[in-house]
Each structure stands twice: as structure tokens, then as C-alpha cells.
Short mmCIF file of C-alpha atoms and ligand atoms in Angstrom, two decimals:
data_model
loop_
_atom_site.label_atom_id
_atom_site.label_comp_id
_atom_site.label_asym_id
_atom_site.label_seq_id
_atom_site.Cartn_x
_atom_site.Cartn_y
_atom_site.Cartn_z
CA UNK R 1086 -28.57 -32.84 106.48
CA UNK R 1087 -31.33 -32.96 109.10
CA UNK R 1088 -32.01 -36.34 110.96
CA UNK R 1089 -35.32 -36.84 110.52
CA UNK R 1090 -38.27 -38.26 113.08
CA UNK R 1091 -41.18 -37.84 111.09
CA UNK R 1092 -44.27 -39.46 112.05
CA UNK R 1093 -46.06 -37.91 109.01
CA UNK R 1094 -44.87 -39.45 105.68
CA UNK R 1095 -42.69 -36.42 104.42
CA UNK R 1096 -42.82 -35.49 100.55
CA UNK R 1097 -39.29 -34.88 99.08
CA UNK R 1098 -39.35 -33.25 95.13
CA UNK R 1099 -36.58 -33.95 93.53
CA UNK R 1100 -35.48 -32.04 90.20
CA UNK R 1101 -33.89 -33.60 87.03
CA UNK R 1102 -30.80 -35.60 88.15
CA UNK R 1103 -30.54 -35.22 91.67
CA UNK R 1104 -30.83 -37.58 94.15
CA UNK R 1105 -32.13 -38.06 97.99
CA UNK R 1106 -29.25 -39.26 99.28
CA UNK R 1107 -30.50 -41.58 103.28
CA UNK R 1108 -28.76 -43.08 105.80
CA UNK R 1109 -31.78 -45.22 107.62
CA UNK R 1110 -31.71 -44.65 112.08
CA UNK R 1111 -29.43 -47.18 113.70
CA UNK R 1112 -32.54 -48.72 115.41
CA UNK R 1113 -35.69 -48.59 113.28
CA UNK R 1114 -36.57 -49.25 109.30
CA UNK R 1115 -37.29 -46.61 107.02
CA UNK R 1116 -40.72 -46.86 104.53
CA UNK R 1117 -40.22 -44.95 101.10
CA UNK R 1118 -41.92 -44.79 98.36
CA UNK R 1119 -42.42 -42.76 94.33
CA UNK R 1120 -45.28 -40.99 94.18
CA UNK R 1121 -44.92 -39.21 90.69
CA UNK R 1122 -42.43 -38.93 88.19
CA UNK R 1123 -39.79 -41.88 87.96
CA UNK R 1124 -36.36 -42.64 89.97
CA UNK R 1125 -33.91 -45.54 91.07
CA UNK R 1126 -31.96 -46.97 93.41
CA UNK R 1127 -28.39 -47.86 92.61
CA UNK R 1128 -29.76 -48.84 89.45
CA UNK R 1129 -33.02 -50.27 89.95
CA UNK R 1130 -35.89 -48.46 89.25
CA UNK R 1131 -39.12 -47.75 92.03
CA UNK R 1132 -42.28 -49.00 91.35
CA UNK R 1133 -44.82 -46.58 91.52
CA UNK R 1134 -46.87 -46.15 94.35
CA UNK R 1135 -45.42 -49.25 96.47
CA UNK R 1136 -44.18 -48.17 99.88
CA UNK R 1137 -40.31 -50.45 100.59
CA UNK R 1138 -38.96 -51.32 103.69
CA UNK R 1139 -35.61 -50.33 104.56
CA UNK R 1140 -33.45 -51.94 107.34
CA UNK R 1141 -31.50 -49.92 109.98
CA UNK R 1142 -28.13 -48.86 109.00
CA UNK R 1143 -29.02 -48.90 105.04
CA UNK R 1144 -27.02 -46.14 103.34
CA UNK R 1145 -28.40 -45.64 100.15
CA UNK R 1146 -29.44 -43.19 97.39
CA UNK R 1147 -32.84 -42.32 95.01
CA UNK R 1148 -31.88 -40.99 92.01
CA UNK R 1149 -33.87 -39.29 89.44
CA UNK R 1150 -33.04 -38.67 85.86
CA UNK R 1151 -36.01 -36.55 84.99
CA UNK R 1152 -37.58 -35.30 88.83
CA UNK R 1153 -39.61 -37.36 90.75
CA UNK R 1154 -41.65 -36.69 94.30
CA UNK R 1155 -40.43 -39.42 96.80
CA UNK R 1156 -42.33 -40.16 100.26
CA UNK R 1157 -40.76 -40.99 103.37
CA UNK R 1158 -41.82 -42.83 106.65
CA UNK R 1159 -39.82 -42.93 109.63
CA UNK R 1160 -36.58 -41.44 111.41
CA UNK R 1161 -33.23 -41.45 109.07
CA UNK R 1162 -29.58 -40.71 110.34
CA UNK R 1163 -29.45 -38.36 107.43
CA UNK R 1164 -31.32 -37.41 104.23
CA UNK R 1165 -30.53 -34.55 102.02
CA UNK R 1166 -30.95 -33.71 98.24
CA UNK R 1167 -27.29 -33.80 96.13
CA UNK R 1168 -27.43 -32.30 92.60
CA UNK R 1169 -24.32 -32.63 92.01
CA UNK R 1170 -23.14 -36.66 91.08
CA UNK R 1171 -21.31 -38.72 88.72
CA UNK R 1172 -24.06 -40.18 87.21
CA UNK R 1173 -24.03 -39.13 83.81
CA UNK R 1174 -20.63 -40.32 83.44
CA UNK R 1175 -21.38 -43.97 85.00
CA UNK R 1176 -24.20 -43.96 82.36
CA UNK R 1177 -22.00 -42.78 79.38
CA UNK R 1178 -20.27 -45.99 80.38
CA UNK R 1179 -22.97 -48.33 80.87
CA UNK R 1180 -24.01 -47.10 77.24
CA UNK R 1181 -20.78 -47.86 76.06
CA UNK R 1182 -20.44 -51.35 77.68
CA UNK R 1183 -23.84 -51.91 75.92
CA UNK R 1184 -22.46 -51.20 72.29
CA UNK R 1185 -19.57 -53.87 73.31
CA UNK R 1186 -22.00 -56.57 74.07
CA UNK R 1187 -24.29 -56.09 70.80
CA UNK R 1188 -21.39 -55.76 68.99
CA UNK R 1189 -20.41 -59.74 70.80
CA UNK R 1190 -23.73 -60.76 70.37
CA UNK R 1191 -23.88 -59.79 66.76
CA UNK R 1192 -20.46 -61.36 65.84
CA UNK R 1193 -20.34 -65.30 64.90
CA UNK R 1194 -20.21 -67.63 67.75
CA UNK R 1195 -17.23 -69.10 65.87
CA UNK R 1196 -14.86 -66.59 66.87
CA UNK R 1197 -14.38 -66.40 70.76
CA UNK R 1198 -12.83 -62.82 71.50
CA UNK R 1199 -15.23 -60.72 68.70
CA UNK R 1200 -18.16 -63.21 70.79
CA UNK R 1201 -16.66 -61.89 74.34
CA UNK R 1202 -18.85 -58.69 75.62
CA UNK R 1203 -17.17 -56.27 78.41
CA UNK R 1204 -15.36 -57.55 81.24
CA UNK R 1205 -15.32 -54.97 83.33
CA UNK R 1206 -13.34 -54.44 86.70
CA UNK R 1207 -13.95 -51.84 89.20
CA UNK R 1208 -11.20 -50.50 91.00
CA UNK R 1209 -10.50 -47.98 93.98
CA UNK R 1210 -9.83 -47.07 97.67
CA UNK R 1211 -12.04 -48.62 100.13
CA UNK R 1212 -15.37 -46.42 100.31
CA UNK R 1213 -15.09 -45.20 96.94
CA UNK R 1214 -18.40 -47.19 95.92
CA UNK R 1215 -17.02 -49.26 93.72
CA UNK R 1216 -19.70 -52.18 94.89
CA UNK R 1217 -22.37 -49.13 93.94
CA UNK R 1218 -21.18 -49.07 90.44
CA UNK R 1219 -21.12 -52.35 90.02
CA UNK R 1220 -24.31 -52.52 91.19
CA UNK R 1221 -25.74 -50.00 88.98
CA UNK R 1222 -24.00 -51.26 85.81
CA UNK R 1223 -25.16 -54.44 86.73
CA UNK R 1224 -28.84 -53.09 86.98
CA UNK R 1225 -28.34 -51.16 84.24
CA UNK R 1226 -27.72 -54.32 81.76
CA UNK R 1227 -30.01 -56.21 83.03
CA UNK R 1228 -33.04 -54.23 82.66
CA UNK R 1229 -32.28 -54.42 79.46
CA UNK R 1230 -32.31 -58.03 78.81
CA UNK R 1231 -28.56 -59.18 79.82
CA UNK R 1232 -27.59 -61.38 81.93
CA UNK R 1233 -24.15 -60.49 83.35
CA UNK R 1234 -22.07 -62.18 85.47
CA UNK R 1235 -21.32 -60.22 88.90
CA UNK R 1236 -17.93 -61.64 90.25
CA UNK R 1237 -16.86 -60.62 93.82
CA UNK R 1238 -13.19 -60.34 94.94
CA UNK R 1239 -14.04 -58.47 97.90
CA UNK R 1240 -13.53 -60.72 100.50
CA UNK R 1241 -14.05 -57.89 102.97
CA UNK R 1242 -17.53 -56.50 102.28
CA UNK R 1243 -18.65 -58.70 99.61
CA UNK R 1244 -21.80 -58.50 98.28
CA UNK R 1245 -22.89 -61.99 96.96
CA UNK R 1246 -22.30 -64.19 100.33
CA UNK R 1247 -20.76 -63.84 103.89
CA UNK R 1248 -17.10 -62.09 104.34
CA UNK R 1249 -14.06 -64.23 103.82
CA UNK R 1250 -15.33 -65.66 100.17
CA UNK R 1251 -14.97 -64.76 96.50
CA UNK R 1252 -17.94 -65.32 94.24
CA UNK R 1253 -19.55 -65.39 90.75
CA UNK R 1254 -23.07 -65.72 90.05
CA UNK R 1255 -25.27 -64.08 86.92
CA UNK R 1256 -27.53 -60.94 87.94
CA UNK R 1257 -30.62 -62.01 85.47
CA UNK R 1258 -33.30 -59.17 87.12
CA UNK R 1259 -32.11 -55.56 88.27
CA UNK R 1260 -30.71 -55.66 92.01
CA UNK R 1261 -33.65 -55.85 94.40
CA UNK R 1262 -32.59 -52.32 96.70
CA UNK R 1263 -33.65 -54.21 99.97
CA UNK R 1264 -32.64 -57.63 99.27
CA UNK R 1265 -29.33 -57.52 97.37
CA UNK R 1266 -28.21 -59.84 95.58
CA UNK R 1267 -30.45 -63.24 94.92
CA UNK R 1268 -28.62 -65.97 96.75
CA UNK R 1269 -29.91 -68.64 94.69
CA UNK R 1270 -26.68 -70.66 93.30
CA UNK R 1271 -23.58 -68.36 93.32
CA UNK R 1272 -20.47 -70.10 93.02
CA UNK R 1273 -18.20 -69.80 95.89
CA UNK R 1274 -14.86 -70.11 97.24
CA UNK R 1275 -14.10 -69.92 100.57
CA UNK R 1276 -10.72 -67.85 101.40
CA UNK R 1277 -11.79 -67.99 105.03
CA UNK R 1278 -10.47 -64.58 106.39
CA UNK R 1279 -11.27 -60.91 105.89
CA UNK R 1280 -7.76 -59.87 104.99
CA UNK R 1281 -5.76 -61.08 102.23
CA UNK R 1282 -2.58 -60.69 103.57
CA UNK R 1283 -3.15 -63.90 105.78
CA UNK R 1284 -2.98 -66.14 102.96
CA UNK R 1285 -2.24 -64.11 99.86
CA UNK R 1286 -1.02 -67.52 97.65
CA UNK R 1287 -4.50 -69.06 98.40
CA UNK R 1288 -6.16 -65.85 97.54
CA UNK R 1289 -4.72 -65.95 94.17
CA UNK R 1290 -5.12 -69.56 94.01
CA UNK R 1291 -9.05 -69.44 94.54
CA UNK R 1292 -9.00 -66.36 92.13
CA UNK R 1293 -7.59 -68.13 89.15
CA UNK R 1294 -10.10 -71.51 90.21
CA UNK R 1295 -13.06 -69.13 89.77
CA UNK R 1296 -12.06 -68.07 86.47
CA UNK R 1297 -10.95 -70.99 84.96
CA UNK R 1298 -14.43 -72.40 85.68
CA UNK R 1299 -16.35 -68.97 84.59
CA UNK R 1300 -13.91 -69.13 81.63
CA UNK R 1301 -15.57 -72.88 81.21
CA UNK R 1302 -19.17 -71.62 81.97
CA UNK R 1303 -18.86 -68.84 78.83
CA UNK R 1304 -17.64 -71.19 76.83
CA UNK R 1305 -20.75 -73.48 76.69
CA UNK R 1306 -23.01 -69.72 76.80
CA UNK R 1307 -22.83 -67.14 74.08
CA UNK R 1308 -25.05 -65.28 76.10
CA UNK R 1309 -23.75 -64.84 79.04
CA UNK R 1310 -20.51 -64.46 77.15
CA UNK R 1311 -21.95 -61.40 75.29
CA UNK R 1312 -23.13 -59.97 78.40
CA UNK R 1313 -19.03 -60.46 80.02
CA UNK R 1314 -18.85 -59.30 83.81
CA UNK R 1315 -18.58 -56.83 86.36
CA UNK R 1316 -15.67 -57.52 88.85
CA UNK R 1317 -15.72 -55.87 92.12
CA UNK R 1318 -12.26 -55.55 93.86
CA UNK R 1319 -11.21 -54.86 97.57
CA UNK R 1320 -9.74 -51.50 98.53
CA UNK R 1321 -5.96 -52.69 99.56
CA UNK R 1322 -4.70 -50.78 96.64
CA UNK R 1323 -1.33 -50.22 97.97
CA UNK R 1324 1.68 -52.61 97.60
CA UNK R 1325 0.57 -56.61 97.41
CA UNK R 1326 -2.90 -55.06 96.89
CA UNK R 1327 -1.95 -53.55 94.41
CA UNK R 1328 -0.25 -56.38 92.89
CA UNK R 1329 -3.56 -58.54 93.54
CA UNK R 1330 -5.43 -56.37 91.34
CA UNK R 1331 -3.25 -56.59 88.33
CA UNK R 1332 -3.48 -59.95 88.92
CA UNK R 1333 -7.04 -60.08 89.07
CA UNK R 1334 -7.03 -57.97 85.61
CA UNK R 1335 -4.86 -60.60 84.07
CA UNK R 1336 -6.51 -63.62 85.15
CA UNK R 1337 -10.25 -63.04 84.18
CA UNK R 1338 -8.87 -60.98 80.77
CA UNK R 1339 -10.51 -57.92 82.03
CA UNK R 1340 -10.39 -55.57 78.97
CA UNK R 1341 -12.17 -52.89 80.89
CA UNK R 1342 -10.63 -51.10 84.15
CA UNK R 1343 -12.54 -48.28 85.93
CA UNK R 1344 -11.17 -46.26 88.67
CA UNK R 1345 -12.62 -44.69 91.17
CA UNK R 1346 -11.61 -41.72 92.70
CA UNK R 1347 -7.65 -41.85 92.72
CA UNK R 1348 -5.60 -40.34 90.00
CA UNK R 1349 -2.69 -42.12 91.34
CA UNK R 1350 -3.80 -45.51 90.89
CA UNK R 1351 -5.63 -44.55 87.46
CA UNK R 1352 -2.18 -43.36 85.92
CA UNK R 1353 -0.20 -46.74 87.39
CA UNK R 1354 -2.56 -49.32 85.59
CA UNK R 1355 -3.08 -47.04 82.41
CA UNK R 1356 0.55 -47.03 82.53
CA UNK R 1357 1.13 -50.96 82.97
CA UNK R 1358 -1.81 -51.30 80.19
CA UNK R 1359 -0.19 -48.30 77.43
CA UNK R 1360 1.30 -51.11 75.93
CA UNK R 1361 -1.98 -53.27 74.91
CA UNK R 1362 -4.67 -51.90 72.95
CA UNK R 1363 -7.26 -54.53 74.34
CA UNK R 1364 -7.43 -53.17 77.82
CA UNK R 1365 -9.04 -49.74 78.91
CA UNK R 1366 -8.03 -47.99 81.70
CA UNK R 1367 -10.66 -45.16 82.93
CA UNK R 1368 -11.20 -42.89 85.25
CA UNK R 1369 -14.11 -42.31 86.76
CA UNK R 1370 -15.48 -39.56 89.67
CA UNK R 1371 -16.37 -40.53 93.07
CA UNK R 1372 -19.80 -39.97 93.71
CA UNK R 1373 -20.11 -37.26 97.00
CA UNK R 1374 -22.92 -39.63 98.78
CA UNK R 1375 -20.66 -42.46 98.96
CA UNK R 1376 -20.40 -42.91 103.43
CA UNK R 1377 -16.80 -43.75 104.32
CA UNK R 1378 -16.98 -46.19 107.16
CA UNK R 1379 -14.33 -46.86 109.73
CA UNK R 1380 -12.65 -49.84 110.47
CA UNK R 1381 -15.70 -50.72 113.92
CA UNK R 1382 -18.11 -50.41 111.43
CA UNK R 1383 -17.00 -52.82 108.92
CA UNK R 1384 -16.07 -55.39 111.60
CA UNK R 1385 -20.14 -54.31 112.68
CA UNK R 1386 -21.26 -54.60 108.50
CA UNK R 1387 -19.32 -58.16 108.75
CA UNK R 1388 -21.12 -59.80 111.39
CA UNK R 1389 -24.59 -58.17 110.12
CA UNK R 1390 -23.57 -60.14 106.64
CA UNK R 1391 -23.42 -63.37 108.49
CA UNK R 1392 -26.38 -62.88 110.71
CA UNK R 1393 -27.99 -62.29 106.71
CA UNK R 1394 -26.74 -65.45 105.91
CA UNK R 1395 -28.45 -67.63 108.62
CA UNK R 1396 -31.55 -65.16 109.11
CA UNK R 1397 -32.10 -63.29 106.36
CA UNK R 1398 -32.26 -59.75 105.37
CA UNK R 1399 -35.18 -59.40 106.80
CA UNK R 1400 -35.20 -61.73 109.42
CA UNK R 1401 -37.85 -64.01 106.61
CA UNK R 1402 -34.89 -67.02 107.19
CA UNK R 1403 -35.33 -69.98 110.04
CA UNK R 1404 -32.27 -71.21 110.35
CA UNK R 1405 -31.90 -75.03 111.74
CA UNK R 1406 -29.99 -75.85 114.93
CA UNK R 1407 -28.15 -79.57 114.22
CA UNK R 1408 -26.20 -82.06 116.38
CA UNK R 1409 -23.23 -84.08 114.86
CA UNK R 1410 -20.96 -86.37 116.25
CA UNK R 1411 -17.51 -85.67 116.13
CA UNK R 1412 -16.33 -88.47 114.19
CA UNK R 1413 -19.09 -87.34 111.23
CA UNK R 1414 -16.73 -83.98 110.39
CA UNK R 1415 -13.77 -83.44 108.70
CA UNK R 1416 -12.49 -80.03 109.39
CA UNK R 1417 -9.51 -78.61 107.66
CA UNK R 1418 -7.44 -75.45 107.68
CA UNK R 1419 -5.66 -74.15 104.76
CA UNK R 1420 -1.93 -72.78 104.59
CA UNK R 1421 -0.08 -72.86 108.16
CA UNK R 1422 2.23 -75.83 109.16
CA UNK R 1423 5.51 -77.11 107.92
CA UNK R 1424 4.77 -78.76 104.12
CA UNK R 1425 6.70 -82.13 105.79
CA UNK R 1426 8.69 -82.69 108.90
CA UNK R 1427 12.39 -82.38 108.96
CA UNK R 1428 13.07 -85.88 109.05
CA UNK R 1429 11.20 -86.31 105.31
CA UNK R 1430 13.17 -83.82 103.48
CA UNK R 1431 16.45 -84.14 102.22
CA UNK R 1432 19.77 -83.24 104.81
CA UNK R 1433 20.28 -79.53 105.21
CA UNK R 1434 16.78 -78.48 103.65
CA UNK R 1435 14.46 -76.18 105.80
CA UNK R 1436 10.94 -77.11 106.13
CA UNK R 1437 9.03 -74.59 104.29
CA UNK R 1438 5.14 -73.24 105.14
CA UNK R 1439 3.31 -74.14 102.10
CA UNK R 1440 0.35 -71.57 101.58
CA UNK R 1441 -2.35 -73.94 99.65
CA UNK R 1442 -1.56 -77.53 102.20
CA UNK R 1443 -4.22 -78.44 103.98
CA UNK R 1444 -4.10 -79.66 107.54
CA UNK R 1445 -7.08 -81.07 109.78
CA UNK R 1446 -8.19 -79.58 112.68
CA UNK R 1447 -8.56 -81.27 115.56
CA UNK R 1448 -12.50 -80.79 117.31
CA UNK R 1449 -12.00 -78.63 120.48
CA UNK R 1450 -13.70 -76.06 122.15
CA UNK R 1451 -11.61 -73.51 120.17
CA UNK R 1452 -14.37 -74.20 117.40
CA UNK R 1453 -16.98 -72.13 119.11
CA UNK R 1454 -18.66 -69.49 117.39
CA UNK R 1455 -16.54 -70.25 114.27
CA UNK R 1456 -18.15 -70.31 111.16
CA UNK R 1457 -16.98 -73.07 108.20
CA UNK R 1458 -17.88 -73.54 105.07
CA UNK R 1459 -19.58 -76.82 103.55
CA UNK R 1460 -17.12 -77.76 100.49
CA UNK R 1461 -18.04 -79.41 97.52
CA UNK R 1462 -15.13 -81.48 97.95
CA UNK R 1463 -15.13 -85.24 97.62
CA UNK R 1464 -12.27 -85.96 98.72
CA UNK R 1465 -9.64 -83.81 100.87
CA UNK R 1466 -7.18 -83.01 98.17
CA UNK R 1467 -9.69 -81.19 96.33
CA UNK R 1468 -10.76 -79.35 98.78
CA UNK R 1469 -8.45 -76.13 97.52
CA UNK R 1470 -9.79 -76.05 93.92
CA UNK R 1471 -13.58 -76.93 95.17
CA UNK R 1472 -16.45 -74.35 95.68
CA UNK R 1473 -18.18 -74.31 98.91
CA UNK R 1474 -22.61 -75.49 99.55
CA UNK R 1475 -22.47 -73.12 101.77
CA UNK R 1476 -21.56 -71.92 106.13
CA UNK R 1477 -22.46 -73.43 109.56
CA UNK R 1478 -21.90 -71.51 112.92
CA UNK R 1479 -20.91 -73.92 115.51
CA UNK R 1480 -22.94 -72.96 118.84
CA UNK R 1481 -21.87 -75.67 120.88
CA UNK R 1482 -18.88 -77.97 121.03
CA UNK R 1483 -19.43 -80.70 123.60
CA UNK R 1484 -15.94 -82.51 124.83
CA UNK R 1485 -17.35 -85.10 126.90
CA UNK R 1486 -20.32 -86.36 124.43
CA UNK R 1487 -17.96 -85.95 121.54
CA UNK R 1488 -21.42 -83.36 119.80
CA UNK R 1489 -21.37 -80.33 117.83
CA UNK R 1490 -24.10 -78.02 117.42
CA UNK R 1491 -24.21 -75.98 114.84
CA UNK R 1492 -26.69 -73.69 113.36
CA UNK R 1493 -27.05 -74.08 108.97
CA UNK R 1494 -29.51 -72.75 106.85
CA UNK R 1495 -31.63 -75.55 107.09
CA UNK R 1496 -32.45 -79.16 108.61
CA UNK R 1497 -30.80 -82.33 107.76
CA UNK R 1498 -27.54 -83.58 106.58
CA UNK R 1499 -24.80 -81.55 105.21
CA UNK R 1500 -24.00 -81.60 101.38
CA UNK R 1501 -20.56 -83.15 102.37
CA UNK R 1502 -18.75 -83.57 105.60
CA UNK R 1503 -15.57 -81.78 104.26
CA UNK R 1504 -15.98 -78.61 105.93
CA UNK R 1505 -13.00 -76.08 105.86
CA UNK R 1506 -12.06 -73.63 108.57
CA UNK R 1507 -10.40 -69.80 108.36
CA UNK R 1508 -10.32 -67.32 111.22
CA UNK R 1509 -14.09 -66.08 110.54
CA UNK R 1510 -16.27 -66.09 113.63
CA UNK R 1511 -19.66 -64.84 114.91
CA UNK R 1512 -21.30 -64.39 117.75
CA UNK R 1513 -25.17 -63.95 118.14
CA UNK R 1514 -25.86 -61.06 119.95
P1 ADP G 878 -16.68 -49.45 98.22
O1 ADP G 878 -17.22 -50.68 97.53
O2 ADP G 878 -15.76 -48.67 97.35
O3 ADP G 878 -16.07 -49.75 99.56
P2 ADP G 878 -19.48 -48.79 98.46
O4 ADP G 878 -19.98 -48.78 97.07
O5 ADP G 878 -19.78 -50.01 99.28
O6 ADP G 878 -17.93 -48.47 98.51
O7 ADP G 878 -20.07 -47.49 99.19
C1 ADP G 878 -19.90 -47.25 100.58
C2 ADP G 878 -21.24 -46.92 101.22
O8 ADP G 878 -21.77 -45.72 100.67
C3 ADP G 878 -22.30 -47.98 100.99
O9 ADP G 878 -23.02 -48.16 102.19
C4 ADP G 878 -23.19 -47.39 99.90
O10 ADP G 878 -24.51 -47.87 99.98
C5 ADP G 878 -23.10 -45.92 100.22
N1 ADP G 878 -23.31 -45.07 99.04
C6 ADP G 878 -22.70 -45.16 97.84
N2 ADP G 878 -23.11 -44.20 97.00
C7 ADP G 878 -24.02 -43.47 97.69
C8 ADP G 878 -24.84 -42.32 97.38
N3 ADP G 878 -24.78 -41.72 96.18
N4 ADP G 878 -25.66 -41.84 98.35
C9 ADP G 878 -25.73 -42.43 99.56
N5 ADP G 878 -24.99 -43.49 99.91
C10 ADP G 878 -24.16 -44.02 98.99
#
């Protein structure tokens, strides 16, 4: 487990089905590359010969199924060679998830559940990697011609967009190991903070909205229906988490569950499912390389997501700084405030919070370094069950002129002027 410096590339063999297992330095990239044999990452195979570029932080593994010789460039954290892993075992499922979605592909169109390949939901503690196995089953299917839909409940670490969101969107090429997942048009709904406990009937809410339109999408797509899903969850696994994930299960008719590292958890939902012969519960081994990462870091991994959003991955992004007047916004919250005053509800009643009400904000400096999201809304009563264009950072808020700068993606005017705010911020540093 030696940090390495090396200025020399250094040669690492690697024997059948073992893997290099690298944490890239805090400050600098890491170059890598196969020079014989064959291996992957997460899922995705190496090209041959082609030295990657790594960013700082990166925790990742190469894996080999039948020995490869990897090359490395520049200082790691860590690096060291694990034989022992789960792999085999996430591959026996992968090849089972395969059979499924011939057997749906195969089956008349006619009939919708024999049509219906795996949906699949991973489930676990927090740093029990269940966004690796995704990944990797993900990969997996796709190299071989799938095109699965990748759905992300994690609104803590998600993978697809920035924190604070849930999202769908199809995985048609293996996951690029540098880039992550393509950005191109993932559906999104914006929850708006990193915990669910702050608004747990909107995060249910937005959870059944992205269903019921996935549910919508496969209808119209055998083949994305064939190829079902992968469903990454968060790690609150404990009480109302726990209760979130069953109903996660239930509303997009997962019909596969794996577990991740915790017996207790396993033997709960196989329990709750003994009853119903269309559901598997299994258990599944943590993989040893997984990094468990404290609570600093993931507020850290948060604000490098967003600084991803605006910049890019690898900094390849130039994001626009734009000026609006106040009077061109509409900025709402969700959940909060009484549902209506006193004086509106019949003698004796108690004004009640409602969860899912939406209430505008008024333009202040308290809007600094907040980020929103753009909603597809048209008006503001959809603005619950509508999926978001995407974020803007507000760098400025000027009282006196009545301005807002903000930084987007790009130049020009905003998909829509509904924008919705949560309690995510971000500060450049
Ligand atoms: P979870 O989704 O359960 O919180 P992750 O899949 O995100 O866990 O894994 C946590 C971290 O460990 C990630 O940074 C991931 O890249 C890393 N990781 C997972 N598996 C391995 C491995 N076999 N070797 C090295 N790092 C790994």
C-alpha cells in the first residue's frame, strides 16, 4: 500500500482476477495505461496501448479477468494489487440479468411483464459501492448491445447530475472511467437538498413522477424495456430510509434487489418479499477496495460534482457568466410555510405545513452562491411534477440595480424562467 511518486512509468503485472486497486494524489492526475493482456475499469474495458488521464482524488480499480501488465505515470495516494474480490459473483449476476432480458426480448411485444427485462435495485450502507455495481452491470450490458436505463435515487452522491436530484437516463456505450456518465439528456428532478429527511413527502413525490414517466418511456420502447434498469439507492438504510427504499422497490416494480454488504438488511427485505415470487432478494459481498469516506469528504465530493457541472470533468467546460433583472425570475421553494393562513380555514383547524406547496422566494442577497435549477415548468403549479433543463450558480445579487449574475452552462436565455430553489450552495474556491 505504498504511495507512489514515480517519475518513471511503473509496470504493474497483474495475475488472473486480481485487480490494481488506486487512489490518484490529492493534487496531481494520474496517466495509466494496458500494455498486454486485457482488463477493465468498473466495467469498461482499456484500450490497448492508450495512456488515460485520471483526476486527483479518483478512487478506482483495474481489474483483470485473465492477467494483464498495466503502466502507471505519476504519484497515487495508494495502489496495491487485491486478489481477493467479489467479482465473480457480480458477474454470475450480470449473466443472469442477461438471460432475463433475452428471455423479454424474445417474448411477444403483446404481453407487457414476459416483454419487461430486469429491474434491478442496488441496495446497502453508504460506501458499500453500490454506485460501482451499478456501474459495472451497467457496462456490462451495454457492451453487449443493451441499452439500460441507469436511474439515480442518490441524491447524495449521485452519479448522473449535481447532488440534491434524482435521475434516469439510458447508458447506450460502456461508462467512460474518466468521464462518467454522458450528460447528454438525463431526465431530472430536482429534490434540492442532500438529505432526505428535509422533505421526505417531496422525495417520494419526485420518485413516483420519474417512474410514472420511465413507466411511459418503456411503454412506447421494447428495447429499452428488454434491457429494464439499474437503480442506485442512498445509504440511509435505517428507519424512514429504510422505508424509502421499499418504497422505491414498489414504485419502479423492481423485481430484482441486491444487497450489499449487510446481512441485516438482506434478511428484512427478503423477508417483506417471501411472500411474492416476482421479486428477488440477494445478497451480494462487499468488494474490499471499496474507500469509505467520511462525512468532510462527501460535503468535499459534493461541491467537486457541481464545479463538474459548470466546468467539466476535466475542466474542457466554459461556463457563461449572465445578468438578469429581477423581475425576469421566478424563484420558488418547495415544502415550508403554512398550506393557508388561519383566517382561510375553517374555526378551530390548525394550519398545517404541506410538504409538496410551493412558495416564491423573494430576490435578496440570501441567494448568493445558491445554486437552482431551470424547470421545465410552464406554469408554477407544475413545477412539482416537472423535470428540471438544468442549474445556475448565482454569483452576484445586486439590491440596488435590481441584477443577478449567475453563472449557467452556457450563454443566452434560460429554457424557462421558473427556477426552483433547495438549500444547495457552492462556492468557487
Ligand atoms: P456507495 O455507492 O455504496 O456509497 P461507491 O460505489 O461509491 O459506494 O464506492 C465508494 C468509493 O470506493 C468510490 O470512490 C469508488 O470509486 C471506490 N471503489 C469501489 N470499489 C473499489 C475497488 N474495488 N477498488 C478501489 N476503489 C473502489
Amino acid at each position: 500500500m505504498n504511495p507512489s511518486s514515480a517519475s518513471v512509468p511503473k509496470q504493474v503485472k497483474l495475475d488472473k482476477e486480481s485487480e490494481l486497486r488506486i487512489e490518484a494524489a490529492n493534487d496531481s492526475p494520474l496517466r495509466l495505461r494496458l500494455v498486454t493482456g486485457s482488463a477493465e475499469i468498473f466495467g469498461t474495458e482499456l484500450p490497448p496501448e492508450i495512456w488515460l488521464s485520471f483526476p486527483p482524488r479518483l478512487k478506482f480499480a483495474v481489474f483483470t479477468w485473465y492477467g494483464a501488465t498495466i503502466e502507471m505515470d505519476g504519484s497515487t495516494e495508494t495502489d496495491y494489487i487485491a486478489d481477493e474480490t467479489p467479482m465473480v459473483s457480480y458477474v454470475n449476476v450480470h449473466a443472469v440479468l442477461e438471460g432475463r432480458r433475452n428471455r423479454a426480448k424474445a417474448s411477444s411485444s403483446t404481453d407487457s411483464d414476459a416483454s419487461q427485462g430486469p429491474r434491478v435495485i442496488v441496495v446497502g450502507p453508504t460506501d458499500s459501492g453500490k454506485s460501482t455495481l451499478s456501474r459495472m452491470l451497467l457496462s456490462w450490458a451495454a457492451k453487449q448491445g443493451w441499452k439500460p436505463t441507469f436511474v439515480d435515487l442518490d441524491i447524495g452522491q449521485g452519479s448522473i447530475t449535481i447532488p440534491g436530484c434524482i435521475a434516469a437516463t439510458p447508458i447506450e456505450m460502456p461508462i467512460d472511467p474518466v468521464e462518467g456518465i454522458p450528460l447528454e439528456m438525463p431526465l431530472v428532478y430536482f429534490y434540492g437538498h442532500t438529505t432526505p429527511s428535509n422533505n421526505i413527502d417531496l422525495y417520494k413525490v419526485l420518485v413516483k413522477e420519474l417512474a410514472q414517466i420511465l413507466e411511459r418511456q418503456f411503454a412506447g420502447n421494447i428495447e429499452a424495456r428488454a434491457a429494464g434498469m439499474v437503480i442506485n439507492t442512498m445509504g440511509w438504510i435505517e428507519g424512514v430510509g429504510y422505508e424509502l427504499l421499499l418504497h422505491a422497490i414498489e414504485t419502479f416494480k423492481a423485481n430484482v434487489v441486491l444487497v450489499l454488504g449487510q446481512e441485516k438488511l438482506y434478511s428484512m427485505l427478503r423477508e417483506v418479499h417471501r411472500s411474492n415470487p416476482n421479486v428477488d432478494v440477494v445478497k451480494l459481498q462487499k468488494s474490499g477496495g471499496v474507500v469509505s469516506r467520511n462525512a468532510k469528504f462527501r460535503q468535499r465530493a459534493r461541491s467537486y460534482r457541481m464545479r463538474e457541472y459548470f466546468y467539466g470533468i476535466t475542466n474542457d467546460l466554459s461556463p457563461h457568466a449572465n445578468i438578469a433583472n429581477f423581475s425576469d425570475l421566478f424563484i420558488y421553494r418547495v415544502g415550508g410555510g403554512p398550506q393557508a393562513p388561519r383566517s382561510a380555514l375553517p374555526i378551530g383547524a390548525d394550519p398545517v405545513a404541506s410538504p409538496v406547496r410551493i412558495t416564491p422566494v423573494n430576490i435578496d442577497k440570501d441567494l448568493l452562491h445558491v445554486v437552482l435549477a431551470v424547470s421545465y415548468a410552464k406554469t408554477s403549479e407544475e413545477i412539482i411534477s416537472s423535470n428540471v433543463a438544468g442549474f445556475i450558480h448565482v454569483t452576484d445579487v445586486d439590491i440596488q440595480r435590481r441584477k443577478i449574475t449567475y453563472l449557467a452552462p452556457s450563454a443566452g436565455n434560460l429554457p424557462s424562467k421558473f427556477l426552483i430553489m433547495g438549500t444547495l450552495a457552492w462556492q468557487e474556491t
